[in-house]
Coordinates of C-alpha atoms and ligand atoms in Angstrom, one line a residue:
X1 CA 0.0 0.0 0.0
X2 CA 1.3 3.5 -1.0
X3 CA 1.9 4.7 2.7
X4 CA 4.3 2.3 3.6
X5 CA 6.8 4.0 1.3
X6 CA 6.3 7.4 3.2
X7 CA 6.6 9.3 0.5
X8 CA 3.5 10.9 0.3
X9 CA 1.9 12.2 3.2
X10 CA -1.6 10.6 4.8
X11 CA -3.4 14.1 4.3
X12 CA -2.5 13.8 0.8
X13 CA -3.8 10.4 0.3
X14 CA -6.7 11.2 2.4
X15 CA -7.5 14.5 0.5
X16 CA -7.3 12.5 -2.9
X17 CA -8.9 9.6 -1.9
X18 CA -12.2 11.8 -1.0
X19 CA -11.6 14.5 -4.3
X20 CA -12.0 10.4 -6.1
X21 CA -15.1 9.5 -4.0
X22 CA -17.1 13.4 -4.9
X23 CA -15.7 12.5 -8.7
X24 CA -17.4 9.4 -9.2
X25 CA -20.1 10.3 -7.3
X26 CA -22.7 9.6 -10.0
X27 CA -21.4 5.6 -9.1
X28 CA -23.7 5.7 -6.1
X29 CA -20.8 4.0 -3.9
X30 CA -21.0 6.0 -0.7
X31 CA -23.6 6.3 1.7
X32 CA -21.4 8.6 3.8
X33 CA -18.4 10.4 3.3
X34 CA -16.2 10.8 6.3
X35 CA -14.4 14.1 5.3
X36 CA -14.0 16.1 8.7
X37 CA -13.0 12.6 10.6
X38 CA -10.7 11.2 8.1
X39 CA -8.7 15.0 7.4
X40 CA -8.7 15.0 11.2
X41 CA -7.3 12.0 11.7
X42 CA -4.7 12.4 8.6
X43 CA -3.3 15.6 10.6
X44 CA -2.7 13.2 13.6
X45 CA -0.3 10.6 11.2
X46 CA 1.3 13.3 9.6
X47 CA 2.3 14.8 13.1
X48 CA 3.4 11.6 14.9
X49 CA 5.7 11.0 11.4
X50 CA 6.9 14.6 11.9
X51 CA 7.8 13.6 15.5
X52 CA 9.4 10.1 14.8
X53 CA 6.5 8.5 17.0
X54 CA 5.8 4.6 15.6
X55 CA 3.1 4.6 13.5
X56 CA 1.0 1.5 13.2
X57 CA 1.1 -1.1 9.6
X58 CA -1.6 0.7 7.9
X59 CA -0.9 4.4 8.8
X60 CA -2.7 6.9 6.9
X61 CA -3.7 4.5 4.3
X62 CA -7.9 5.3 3.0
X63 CA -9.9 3.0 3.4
X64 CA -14.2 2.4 2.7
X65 CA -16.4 0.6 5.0
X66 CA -19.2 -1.1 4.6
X67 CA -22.3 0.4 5.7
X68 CA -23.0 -3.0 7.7
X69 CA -19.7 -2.1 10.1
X70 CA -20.7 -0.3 13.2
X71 CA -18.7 2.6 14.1
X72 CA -19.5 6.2 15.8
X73 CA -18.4 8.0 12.8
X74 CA -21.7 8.7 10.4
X75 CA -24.7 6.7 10.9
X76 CA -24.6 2.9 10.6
X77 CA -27.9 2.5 8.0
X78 CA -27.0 -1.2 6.5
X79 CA -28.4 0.9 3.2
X80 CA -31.9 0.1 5.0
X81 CA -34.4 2.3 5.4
X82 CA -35.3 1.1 9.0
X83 CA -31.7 1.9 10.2
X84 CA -31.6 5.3 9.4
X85 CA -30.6 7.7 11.6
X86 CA -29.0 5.4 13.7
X87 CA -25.6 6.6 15.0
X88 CA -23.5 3.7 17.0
X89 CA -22.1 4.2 20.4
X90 CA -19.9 1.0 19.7
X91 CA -17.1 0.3 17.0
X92 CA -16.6 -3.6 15.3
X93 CA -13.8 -5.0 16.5
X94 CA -12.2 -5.4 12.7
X95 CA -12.9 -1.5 12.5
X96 CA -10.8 -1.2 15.8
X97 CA -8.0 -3.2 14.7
X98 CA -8.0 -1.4 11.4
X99 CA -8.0 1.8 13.1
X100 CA -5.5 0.9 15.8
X101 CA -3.0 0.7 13.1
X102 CA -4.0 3.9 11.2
X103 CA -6.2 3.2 8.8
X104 CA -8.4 6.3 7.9
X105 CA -12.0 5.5 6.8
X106 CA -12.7 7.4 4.4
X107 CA -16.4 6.9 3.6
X108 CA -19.4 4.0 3.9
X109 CA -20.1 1.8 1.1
X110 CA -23.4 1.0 -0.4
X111 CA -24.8 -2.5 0.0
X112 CA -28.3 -4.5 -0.2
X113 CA -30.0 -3.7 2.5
X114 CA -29.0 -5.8 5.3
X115 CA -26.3 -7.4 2.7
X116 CA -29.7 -9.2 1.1
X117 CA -28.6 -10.1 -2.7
X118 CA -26.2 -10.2 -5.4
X119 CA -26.5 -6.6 -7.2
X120 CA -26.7 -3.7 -4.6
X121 CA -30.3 -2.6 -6.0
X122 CA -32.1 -3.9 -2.7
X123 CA -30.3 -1.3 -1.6
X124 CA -32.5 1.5 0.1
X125 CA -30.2 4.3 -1.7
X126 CA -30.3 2.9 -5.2
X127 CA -27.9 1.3 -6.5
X128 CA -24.3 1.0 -7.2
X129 CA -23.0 1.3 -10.7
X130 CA -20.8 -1.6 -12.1
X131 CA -16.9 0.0 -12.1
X132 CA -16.3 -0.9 -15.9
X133 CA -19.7 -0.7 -17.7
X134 CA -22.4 1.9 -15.9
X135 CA -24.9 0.1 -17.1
X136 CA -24.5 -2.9 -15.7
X137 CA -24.6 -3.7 -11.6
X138 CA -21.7 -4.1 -8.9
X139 CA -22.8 -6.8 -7.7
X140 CA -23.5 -7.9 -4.4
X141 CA -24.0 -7.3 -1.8
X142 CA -20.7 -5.4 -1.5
X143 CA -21.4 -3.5 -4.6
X144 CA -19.7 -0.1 -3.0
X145 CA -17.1 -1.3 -1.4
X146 CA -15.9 -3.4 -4.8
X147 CA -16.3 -0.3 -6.9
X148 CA -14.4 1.9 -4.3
X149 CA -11.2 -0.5 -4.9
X150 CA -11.6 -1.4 -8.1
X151 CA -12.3 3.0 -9.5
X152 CA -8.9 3.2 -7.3
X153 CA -10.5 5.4 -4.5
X154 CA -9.3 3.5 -1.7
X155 CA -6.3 1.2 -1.0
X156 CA -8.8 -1.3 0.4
X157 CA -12.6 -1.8 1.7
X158 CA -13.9 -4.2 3.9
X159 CA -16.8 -6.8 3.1
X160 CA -19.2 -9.4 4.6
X161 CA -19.6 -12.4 2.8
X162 CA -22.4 -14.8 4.3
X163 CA -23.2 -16.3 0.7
X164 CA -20.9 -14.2 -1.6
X165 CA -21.0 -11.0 -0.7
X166 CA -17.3 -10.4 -1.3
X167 CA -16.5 -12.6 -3.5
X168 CA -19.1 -12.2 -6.5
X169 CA -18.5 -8.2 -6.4
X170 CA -14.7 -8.4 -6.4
X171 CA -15.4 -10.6 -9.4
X172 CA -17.6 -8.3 -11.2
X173 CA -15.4 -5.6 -10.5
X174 CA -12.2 -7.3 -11.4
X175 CA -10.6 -7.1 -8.1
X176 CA -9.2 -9.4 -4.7
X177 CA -11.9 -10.4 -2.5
X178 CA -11.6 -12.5 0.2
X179 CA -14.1 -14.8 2.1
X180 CA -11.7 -16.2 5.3
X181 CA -12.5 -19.1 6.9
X182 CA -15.6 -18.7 9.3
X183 CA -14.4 -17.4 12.8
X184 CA -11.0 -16.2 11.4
X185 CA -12.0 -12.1 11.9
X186 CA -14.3 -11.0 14.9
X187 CA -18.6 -10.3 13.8
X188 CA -18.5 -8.5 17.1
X189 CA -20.2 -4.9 15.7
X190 CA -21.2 -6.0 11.9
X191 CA -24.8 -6.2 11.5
X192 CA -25.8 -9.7 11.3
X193 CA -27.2 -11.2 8.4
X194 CA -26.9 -15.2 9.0
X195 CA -24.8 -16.3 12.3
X196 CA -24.0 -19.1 11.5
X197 CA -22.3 -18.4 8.1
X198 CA -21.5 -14.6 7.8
X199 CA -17.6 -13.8 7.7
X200 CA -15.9 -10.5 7.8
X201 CA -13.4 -10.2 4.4
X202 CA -11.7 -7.9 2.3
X203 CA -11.5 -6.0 -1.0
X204 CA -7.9 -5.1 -2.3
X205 CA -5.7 -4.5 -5.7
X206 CA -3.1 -7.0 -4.9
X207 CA -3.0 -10.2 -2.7
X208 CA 0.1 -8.7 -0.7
X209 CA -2.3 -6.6 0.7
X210 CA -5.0 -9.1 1.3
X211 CA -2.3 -10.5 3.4
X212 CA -1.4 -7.4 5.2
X213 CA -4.9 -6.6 6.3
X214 CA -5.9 -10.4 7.2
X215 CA -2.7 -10.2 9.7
X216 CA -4.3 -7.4 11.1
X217 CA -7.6 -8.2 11.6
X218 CA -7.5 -11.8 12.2
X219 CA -7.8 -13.7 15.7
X220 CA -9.8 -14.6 18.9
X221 CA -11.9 -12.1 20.4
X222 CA -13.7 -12.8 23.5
X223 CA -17.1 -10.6 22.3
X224 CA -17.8 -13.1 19.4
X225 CA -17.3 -16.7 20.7
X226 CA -17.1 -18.4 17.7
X227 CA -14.1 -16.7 16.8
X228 CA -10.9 -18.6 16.4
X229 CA -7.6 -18.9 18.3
X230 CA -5.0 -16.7 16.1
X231 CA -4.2 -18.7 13.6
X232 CA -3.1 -16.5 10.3
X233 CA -0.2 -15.3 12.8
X234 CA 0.9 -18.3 14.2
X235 CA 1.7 -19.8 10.5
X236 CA 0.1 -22.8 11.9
X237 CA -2.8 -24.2 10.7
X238 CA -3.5 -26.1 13.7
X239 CA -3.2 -23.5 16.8
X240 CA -6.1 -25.2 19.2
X241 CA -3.6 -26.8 21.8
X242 CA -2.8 -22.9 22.8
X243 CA -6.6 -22.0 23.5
X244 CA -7.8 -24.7 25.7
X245 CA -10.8 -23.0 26.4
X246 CA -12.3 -22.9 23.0
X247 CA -14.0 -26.2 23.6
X248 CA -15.9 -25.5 21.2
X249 CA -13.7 -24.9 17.9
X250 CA -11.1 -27.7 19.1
X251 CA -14.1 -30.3 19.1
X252 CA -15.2 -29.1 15.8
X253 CA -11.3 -29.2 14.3
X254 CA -10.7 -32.4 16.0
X255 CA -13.8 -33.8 13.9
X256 CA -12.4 -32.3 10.6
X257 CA -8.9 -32.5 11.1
X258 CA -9.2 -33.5 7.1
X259 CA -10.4 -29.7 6.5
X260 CA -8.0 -28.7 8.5
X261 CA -5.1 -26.5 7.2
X262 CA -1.4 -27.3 7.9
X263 CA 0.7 -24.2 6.7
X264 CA 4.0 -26.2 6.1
X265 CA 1.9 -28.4 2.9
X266 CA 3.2 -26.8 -0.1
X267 CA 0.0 -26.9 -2.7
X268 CA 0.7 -29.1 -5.6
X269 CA -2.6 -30.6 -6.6
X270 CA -5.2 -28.3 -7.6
X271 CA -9.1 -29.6 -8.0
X272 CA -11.7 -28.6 -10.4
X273 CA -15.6 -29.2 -10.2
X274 CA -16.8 -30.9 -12.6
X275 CA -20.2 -30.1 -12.4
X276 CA -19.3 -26.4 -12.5
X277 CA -18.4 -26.9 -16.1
X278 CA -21.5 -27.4 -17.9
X279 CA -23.7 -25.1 -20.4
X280 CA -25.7 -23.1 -17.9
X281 CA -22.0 -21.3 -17.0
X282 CA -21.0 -18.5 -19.3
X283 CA -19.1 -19.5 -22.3
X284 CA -16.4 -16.5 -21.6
X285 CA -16.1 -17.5 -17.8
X286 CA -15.3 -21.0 -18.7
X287 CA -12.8 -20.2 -21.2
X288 CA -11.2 -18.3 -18.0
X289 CA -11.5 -21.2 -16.0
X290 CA -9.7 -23.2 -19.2
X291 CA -6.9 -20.5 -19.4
X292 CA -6.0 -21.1 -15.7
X293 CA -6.0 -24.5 -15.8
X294 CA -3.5 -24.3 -18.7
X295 CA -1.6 -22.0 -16.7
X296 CA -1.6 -24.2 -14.1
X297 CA -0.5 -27.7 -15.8
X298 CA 2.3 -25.4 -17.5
X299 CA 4.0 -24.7 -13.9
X300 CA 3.7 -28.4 -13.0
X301 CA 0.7 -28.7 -10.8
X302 CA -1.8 -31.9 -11.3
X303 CA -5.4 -31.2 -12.3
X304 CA -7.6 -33.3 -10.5
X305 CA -11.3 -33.6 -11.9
X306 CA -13.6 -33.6 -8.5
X307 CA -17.3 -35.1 -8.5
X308 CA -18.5 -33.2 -5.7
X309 CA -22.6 -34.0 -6.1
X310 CA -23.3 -32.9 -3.0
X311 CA -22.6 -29.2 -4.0
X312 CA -26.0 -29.0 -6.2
X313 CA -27.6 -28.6 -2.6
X314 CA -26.1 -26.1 -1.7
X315 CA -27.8 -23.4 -3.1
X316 CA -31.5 -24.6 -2.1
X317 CA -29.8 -25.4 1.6
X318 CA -28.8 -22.2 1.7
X319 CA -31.9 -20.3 0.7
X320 CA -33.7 -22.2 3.9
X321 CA -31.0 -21.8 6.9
X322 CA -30.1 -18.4 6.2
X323 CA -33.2 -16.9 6.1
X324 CA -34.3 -18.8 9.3
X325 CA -31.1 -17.1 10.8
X326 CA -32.1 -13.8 8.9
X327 CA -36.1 -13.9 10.7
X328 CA -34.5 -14.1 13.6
X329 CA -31.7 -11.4 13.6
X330 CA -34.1 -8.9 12.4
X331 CA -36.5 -9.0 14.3
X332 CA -34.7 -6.3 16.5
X333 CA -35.4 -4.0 14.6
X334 CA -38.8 -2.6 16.1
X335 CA -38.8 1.0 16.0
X336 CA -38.3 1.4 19.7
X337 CA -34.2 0.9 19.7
X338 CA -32.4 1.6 16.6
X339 CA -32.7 4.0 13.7
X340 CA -36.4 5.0 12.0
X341 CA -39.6 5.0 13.4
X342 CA -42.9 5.3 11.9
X343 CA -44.5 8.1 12.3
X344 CA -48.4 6.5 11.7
X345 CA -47.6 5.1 15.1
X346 CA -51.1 5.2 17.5
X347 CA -50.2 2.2 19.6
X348 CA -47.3 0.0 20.4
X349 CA -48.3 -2.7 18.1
X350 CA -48.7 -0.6 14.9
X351 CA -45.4 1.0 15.9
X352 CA -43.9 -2.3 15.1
X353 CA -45.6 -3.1 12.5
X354 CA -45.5 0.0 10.9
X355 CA -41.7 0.2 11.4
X356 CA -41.1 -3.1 9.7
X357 CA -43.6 -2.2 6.8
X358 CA -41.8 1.0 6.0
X359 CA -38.2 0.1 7.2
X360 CA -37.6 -3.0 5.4
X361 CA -37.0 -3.5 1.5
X362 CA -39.5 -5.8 0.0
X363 CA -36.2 -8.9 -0.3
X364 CA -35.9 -7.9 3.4
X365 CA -39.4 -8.8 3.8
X366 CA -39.6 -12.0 1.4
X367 CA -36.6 -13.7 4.0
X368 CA -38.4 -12.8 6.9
X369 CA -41.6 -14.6 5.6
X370 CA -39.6 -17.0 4.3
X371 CA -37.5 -17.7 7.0
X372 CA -40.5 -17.7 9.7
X373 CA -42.3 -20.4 7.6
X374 CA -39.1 -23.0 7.5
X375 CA -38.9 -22.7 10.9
X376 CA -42.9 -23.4 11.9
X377 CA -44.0 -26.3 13.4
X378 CA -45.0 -28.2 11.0
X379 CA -42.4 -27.4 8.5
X380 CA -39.5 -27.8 10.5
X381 CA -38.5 -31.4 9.6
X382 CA -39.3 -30.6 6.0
X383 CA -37.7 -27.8 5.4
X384 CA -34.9 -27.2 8.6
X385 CA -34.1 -29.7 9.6
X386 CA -33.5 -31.2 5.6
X387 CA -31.2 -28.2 4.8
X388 CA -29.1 -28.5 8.0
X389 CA -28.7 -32.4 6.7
X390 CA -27.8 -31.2 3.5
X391 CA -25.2 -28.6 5.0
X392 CA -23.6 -31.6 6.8
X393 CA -23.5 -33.4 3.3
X394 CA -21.8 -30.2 1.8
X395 CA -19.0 -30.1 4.8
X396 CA -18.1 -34.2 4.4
X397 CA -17.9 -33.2 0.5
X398 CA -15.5 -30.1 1.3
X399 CA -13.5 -32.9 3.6
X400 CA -13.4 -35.5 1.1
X401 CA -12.6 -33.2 -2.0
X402 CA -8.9 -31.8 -0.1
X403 CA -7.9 -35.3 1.0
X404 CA -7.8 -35.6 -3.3
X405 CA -6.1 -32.2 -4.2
X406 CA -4.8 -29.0 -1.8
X407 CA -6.7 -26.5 -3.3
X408 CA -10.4 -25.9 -5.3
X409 CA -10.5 -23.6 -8.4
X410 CA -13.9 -23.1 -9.7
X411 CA -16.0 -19.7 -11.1
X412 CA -17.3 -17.2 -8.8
X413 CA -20.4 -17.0 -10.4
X414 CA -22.0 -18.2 -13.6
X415 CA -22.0 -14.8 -15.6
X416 CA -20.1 -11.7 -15.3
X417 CA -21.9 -8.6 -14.7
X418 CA -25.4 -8.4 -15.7
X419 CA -27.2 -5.6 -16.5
X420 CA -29.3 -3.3 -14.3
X421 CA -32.9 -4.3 -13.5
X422 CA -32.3 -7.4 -15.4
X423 CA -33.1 -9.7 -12.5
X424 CA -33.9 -7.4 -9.8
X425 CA -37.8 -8.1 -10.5
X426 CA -37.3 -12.3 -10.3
X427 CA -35.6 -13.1 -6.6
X428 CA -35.1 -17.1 -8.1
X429 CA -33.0 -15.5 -10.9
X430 CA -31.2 -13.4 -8.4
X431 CA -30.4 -16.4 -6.0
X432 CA -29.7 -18.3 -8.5
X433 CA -26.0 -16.1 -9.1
X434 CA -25.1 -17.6 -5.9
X435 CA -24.9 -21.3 -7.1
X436 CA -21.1 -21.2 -6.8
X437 CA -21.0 -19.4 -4.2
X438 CA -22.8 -20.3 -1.0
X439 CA -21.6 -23.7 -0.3
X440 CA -18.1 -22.0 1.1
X441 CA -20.2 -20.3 3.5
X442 CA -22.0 -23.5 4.5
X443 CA -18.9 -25.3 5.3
X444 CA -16.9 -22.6 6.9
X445 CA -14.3 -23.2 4.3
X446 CA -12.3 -19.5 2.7
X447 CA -12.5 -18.7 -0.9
X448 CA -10.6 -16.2 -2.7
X449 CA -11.8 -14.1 -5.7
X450 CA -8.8 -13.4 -7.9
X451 CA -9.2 -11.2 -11.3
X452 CA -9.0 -14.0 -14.5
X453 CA -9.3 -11.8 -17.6
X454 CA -11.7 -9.9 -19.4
X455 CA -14.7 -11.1 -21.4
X456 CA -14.6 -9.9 -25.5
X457 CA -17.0 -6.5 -24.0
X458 CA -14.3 -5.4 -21.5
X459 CA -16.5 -6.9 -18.0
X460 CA -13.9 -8.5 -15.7
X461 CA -14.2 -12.4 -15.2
X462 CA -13.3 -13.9 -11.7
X463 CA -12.6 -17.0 -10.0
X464 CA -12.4 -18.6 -6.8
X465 CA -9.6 -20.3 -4.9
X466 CA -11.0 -22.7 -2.2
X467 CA -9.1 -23.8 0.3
X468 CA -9.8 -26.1 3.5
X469 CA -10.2 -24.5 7.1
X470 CA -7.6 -22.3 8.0
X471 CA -5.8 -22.0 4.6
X472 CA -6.2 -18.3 3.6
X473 CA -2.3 -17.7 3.9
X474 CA -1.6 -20.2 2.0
X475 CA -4.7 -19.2 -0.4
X476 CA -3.9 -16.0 -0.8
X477 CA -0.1 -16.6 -1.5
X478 CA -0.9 -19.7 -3.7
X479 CA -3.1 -16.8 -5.9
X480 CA 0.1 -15.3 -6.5
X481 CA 1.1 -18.8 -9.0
X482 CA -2.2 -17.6 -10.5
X483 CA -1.6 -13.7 -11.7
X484 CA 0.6 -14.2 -14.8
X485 CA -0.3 -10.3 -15.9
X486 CA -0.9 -7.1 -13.9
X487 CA -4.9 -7.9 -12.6
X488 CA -5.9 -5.9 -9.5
X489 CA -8.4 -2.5 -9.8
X490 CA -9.2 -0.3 -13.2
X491 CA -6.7 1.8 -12.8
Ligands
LIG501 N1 -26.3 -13.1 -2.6 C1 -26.4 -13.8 -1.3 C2 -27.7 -13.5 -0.6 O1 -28.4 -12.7 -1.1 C3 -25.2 -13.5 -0.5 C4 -25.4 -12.3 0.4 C5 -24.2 -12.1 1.3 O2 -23.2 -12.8 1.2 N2 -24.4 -11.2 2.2 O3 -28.0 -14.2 0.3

């Protein structure tokens, strides 16, 4: 990142980074823009610099945030109507380990509200316009925070990625996005989507920096308990001996020990998924795929084919236990304790249900429904309880697959950026983007969207790197074999 050099100073970067944002501001990519707090804060680097004080790995460097992130500066709105106005007394724990080392937030990044979809147009601000072709979406539901790194605003964003969110907009935008293992950064202060598989990632320009920012936000935190024991830093994939109190995570590792990632394996065998080569994937996106693979065989790494039929229920698993999980993290949102309230209001139960009428975007509202039904008595064991059995299916399929090759390349999604309004009007189409995508989140494995190319119309192809538990170093330097020209942002 350009700081580390010193040659510049953080008020410069920060001033230029915000000129960027107001330039491209017909992109839609900013809910807020932090110009008084991030100028403030550059004056502080610049003055400790001036002093010779130690300044921390990422001082002065701009970042954007997600709108999902809670922090105290601007209001927190998830890009949902419901949460506007609302203004956090708390700050994530990722922010806070960003910010310790002197990363300057720079703005918030449009998203689906409540990180609901693939395109950024559930969002409540409109949405967020495709970095290489304004006519076609960011994807989702990161959409901002891929645009902001790929237009070259920002050195880096931040992301959640519960069924793509990072991942499929990094690869629409032709930039890094990472998905890390789940429990590998702290949820403590992101708005939650789905608990059991939302993960806190990153959008950069090169997979040095991926690195960089994964050392620094990575590790246990005692506010999120699923979080685990520090394993990015220790170069170890196996670091539960040293927590013995994470019961929890060391039974679960100890039961997938075959998931499990040892940093001193040097990758040699890379797998592909078959069924993830067929017609219904863009002809351009599998030429990618084809172009890698070549790469690949050329630098003396085995290709091995991988029948993983378990993955074609992921997507229909995934539609059922997230939004069960999704019904039950919104319903906080009441009109009593956060954000908007409407103002119809006579009594306390039309406050509520005036609130959620008004505050949520109709997707919101479709999970919620959804979500409620899968889990009513009744429907439970037919619905549930099936997908949690197929999610189980998905993680033996993960475990088999990498005791046959060290790492998974297959395609982000089936088709690069499609146009605006194109699906927004048919949710099935829209879920349907996800197919790739979701099972990572199901099994907790990470997955790394690295530019591939550019179709024959200039949209930016991607693909994902898939790695077992606890692999992201490795991921994320193994991507390295995979960049054969200079891929990473627009500009
Ligand atoms: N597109 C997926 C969904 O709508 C993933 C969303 C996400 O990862 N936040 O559920």
């Amino acid at each position: 990142m350009k700081i580390a050099n010193k040659k510049v100073t953080a008020e410069r970067l920060v001033r230029d980074a915000l000129e960027k944002a107001k330039h491209f501001s017909d992109y839609n990519i900013f809910t807020f823009l932090n110009e008084e707090g991030a100028l403030k804060k550059a004056r502080e680097i610049d003055e400790k610099i001036k002093r010779g004080e130690k300044v921390g790995k990422l001082a002065g460097v701009p970042y954007a945030l997600k709108d999902n992130f809670l922090s105290p500066e601007g209001e927190t709105t998830a890009s949902a109507h419901i949460l506007e106005g609302f203004k956090s007394p708390i700050m994530a724990t990722s922010v806070k380990k960003l910010e310790d080392e002197g990363a300057i937030m720079i703005g918030r990044t449009n998203l689906d509200a409540f990180a609901h979809g693939s395109s950024t147009e559930n969002s409540y601000f409109g949405p967020t316009l495709n970095a290489y072709d304004r006519e076609r979406v960011a994807g989702g539901s990161s959409g901002g925070s891929a645009v902001a790194v790929a237009l070259d605003i920002v050195e880096f964003a931040t992301g959640t990625d519960t069924g793509g969110s990072i991942r499929q907009p990094a690869s629409f935008n032709g930039v890094y996005g990472l998905k890390p293992t789940y429990g590998c950064i702290s949820r403590y202060g992101v708005v939650a989507m789905a608990s059991s598989t939302d993960c806190i990632g990153f959008f950069t320009k090169t997979p040095e920096d991926m690195d960089l920012l994964m050392s620094v936000a990575s590790g246990r935190d005692p506010k999120d308990m699923t979080t685990l024991p520090d394993y990015y830093n220790a170069g170890d994939g196996l670091t539960d001996a040293a927590c013995p109190s994470d019961t929890l995570q060391a039974a679960q590792a100890k039961s997938s020990r075959s998931t499990e990632h040892a940093a001193s394996v040097k990758p040699s065998r890379i797998g592909i998924v078959k069924d993830f080569d067929n017609e219904s994937v863009d002809k351009e996106i599998r030429l990618a795929l084809k172009n890698k693979i070549d790469l690949l065989k050329s630098k003396g790494y085995e290709i091995v084919e991988l029948e993983m039929p378990a993955l074609k229920y992921a997507l229909a698993a995934y539609y059922i236990i997230v939004p069960a999980e999704v019904a039950s993290n919104l319903s906080r949102y009441d009109g009593v304790r956060y954000g908007f309230r409407s103002e119809k209001t006579k009594d306390l139960d039309s406050l509520y249900i005036d609130t959620r009428s008004e505050g949520f975007m109709p997707e919101n509202k479709r999970r919620i429904m959804i979500g409620n039904f899968v889990l009513s008595s009744g429907f439970y064991d037919a619905y549930f309880l099936k997908a949690a059995k197929a999610r189980t299916l998905i993680i033996k399929e993960y475990e088999k697959a990498f005791s046959k090759c060290d790492f998974i390349l297959t395609p982000v999604s089936p088709n690069p950026a499609f146009k605006l309004g194109e699906k927004v009007n048919d949710p099935v189409s829209m879920y349907l983007e996800d197919v790739m995508s979701v099972s990572l989140n199901l099994a907790g494995v990470p997955g790394l969207a690295i530019p591939a190319g550019k179709t024959k119309n200039g949209l930016p192809v991607g693909l994902q790197l898939i790695g077992p538990r606890r692999s992201d170093k490795s991921l994320i330097e193994f991507s390295k074999v995979l960049n054969d020209n200079n891929e990473g942002g627009k500009n």
